[in-house]
Coordinates of C-alpha atoms in Angstrom, one line a residue:
X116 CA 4.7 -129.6 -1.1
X117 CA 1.1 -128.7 -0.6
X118 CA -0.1 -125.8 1.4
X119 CA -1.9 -122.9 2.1
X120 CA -1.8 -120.7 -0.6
X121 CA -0.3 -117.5 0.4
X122 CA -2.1 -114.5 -0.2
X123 CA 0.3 -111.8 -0.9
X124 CA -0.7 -107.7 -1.4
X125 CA 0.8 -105.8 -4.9
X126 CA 2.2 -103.1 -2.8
X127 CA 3.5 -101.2 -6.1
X128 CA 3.1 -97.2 -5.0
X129 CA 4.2 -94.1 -6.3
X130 CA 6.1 -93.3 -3.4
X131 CA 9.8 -94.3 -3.0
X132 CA 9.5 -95.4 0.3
X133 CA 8.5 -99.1 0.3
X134 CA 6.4 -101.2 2.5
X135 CA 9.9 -102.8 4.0
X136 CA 11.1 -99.3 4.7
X137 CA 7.9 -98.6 6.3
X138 CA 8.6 -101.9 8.4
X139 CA 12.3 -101.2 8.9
X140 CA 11.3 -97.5 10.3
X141 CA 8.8 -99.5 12.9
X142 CA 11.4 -101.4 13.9
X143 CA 13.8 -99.0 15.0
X144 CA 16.9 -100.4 16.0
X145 CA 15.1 -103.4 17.6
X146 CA 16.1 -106.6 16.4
X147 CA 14.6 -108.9 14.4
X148 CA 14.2 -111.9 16.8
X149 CA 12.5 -109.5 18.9
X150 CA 10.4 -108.1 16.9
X151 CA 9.2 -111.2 15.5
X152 CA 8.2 -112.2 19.0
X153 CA 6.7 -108.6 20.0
X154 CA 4.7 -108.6 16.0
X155 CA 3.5 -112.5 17.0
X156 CA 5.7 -113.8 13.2
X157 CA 8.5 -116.5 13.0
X158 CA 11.4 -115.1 12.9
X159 CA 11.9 -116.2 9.6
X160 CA 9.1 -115.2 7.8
X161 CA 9.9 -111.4 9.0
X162 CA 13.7 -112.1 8.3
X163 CA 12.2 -113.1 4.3
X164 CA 10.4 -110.1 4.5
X165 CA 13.6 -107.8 4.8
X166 CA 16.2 -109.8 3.0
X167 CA 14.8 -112.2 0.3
X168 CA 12.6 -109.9 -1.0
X169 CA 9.2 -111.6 0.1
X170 CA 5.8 -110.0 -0.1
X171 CA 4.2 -109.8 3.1
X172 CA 0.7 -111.7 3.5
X173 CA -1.7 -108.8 3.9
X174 CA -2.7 -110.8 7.5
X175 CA 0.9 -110.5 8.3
X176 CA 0.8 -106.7 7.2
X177 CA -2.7 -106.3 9.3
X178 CA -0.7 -108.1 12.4
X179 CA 2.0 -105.5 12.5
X180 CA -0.3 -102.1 11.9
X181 CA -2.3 -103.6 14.7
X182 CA 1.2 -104.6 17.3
X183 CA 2.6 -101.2 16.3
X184 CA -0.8 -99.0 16.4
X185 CA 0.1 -97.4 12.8
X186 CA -3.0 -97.3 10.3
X187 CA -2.9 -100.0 8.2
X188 CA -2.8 -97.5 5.2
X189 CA 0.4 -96.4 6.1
X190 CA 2.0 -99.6 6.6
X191 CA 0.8 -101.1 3.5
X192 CA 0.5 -97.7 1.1
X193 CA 2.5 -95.4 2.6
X194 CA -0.6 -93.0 3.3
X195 CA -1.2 -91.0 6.0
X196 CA -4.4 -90.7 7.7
X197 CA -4.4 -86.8 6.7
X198 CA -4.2 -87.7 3.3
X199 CA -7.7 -90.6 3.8
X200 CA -9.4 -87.8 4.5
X201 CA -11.9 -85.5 2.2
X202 CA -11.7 -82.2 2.0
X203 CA -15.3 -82.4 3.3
X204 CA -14.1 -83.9 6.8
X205 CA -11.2 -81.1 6.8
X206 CA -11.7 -78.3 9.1
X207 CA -11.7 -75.1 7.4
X208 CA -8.7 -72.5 8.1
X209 CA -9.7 -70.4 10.9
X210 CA -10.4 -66.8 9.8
X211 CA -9.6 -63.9 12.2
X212 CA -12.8 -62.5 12.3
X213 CA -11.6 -58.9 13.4
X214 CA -9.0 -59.1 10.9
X215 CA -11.3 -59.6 8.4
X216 CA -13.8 -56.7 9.5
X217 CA -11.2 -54.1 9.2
X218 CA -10.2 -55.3 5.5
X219 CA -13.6 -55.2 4.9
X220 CA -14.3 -51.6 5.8
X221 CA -10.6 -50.4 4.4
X222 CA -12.3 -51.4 1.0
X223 CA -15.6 -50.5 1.6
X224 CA -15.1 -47.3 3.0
X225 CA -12.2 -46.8 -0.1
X226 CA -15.7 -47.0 -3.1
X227 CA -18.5 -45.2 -3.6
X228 CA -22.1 -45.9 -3.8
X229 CA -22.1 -46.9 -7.2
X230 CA -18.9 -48.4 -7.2
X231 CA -20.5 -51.0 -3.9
X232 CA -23.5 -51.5 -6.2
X233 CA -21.2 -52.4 -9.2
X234 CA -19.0 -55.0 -6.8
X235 CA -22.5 -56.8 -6.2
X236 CA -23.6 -56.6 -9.4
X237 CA -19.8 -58.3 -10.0
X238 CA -20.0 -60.8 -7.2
X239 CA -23.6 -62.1 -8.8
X240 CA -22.6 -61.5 -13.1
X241 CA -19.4 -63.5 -12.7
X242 CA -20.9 -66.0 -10.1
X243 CA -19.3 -67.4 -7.4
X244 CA -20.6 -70.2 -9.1
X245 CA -18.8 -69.8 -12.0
X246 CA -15.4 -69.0 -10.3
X247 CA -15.8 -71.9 -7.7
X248 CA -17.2 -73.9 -10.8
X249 CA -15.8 -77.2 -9.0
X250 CA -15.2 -78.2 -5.4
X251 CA -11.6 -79.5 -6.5
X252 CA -10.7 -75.6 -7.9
X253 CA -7.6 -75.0 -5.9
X254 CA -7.3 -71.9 -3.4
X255 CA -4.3 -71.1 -6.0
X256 CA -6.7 -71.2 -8.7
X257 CA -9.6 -69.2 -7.6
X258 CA -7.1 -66.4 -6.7
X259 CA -6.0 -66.3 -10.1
X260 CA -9.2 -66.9 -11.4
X261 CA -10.3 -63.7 -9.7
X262 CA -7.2 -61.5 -10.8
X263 CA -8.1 -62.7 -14.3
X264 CA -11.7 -60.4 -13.8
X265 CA -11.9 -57.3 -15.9
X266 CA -12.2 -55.3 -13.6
X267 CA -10.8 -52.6 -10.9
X268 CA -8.4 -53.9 -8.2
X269 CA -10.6 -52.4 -5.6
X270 CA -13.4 -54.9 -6.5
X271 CA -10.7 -57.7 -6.8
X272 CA -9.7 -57.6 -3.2
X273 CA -13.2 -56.8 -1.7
X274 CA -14.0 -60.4 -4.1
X275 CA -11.4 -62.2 -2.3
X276 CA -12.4 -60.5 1.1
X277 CA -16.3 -61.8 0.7
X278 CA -15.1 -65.3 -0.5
X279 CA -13.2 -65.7 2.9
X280 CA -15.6 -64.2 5.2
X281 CA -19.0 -66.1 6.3
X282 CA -22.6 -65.5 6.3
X283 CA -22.1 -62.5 9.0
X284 CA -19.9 -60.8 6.6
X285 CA -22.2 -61.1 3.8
X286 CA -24.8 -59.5 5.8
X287 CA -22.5 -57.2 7.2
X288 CA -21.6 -55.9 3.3
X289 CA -25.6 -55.9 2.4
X290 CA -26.3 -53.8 6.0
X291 CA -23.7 -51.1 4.7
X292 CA -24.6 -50.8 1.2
X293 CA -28.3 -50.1 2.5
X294 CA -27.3 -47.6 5.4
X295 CA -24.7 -46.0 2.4
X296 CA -27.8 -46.1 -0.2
X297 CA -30.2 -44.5 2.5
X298 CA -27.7 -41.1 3.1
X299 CA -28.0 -38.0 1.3
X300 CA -25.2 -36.1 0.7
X301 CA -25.4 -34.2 4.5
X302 CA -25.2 -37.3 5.9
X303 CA -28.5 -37.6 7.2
X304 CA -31.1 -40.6 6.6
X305 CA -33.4 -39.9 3.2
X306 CA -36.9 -39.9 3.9
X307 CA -37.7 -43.7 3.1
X308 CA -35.1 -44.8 4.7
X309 CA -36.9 -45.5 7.8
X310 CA -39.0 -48.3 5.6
X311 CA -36.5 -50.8 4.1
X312 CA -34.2 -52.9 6.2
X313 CA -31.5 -55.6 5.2
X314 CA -30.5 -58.8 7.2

């Protein structure tokens, strides 16, 4: 018999749930005459779909995402729309800002002058750059990356702390190791103090 040739979709994934669970889960208890009626498909197509073994046409696949409102990735792949997206469109974790602040100053307040100078003089050696070498580095793998450092765990956690603040953080840090730079030991502002400002 000659006919249409039916164009059928590979639906091999690496997930265990297949694309007639997937269609079996959308149908819910519902049965299949009804279904067949509600997706716009002869009964006997669908029923070939869930007992004969039959690939579904990807038109026929497209027809139910669309009479269901699931993504079409999901029906045919298994793939949630979570896991379409980049971690570009992903919205970053919220930081509590306040939170963040005090953790700042606990470690600030906790090194000297020198030892504030040496944690920049860290931060810009070892390079963000270099520790965020790709945009695919896990959060996992930065942390460790950063206990790897050779260095104290005071300037370890005040890394960690700068990597999760913002912009305002940054110049937050730079502001205090000015005003700490421009002190003299009494506590008072040195002379040239008055001259140099960070921000």
């Amino acid at each position: 018999m000659k006919g249409k040739k039916s164009e059928s979709v590979s639906l091999a994934s690496d997930t265990k749930e297949t694309l007639i669970d997937r269609i079996n889960k959308l149908i819910q208890g519902r049965s299949v005459r009804s279904v067949s009626v509600a997706w716009g498909l002869p009964y006997s197509t669908l029923n070939n779909y869930l007992n004969k073994g039959t690939d579904p046409s990807f038109k026929a696949i497209q027809t139910i995402a669309e009479a269901e409102q699931v993504s079409l990735d999901w029906l045919a792949f298994g793939v949630s729309q979570s896991e379409l997206e980049s971690p570009r469109d992903k919205e970053p974790p919220k930081v509590d800002r306040q939170l963040m602040k005090n953790s700042w100053d606990m470690v600030y307040e906790s090194l000297s002058t020198d030892e504030i100078s040496e944690l920049l003089k860290a931060i810009h050696r070892k390079g963000i750059e270099g520790i965020l070498k790709t945009s695919f580095v896990s959060d996992d793998s930065i942390e460790s990356s950063i206990e790897r450092l050779q260095i104290r765990p005071t300037l370890k956690q005040a890394i960690k702390l700068a990597l999760a603040g913002d912009e305002s953080i940054d110049r937050e840090i730079l502001h205090r190791i000015e005003e700490k730079k421009n002190t003299n030991l009494s506590g008072g502002l040195n002379q040239d103090a008055n001259h140099s400002k960070v921000g």
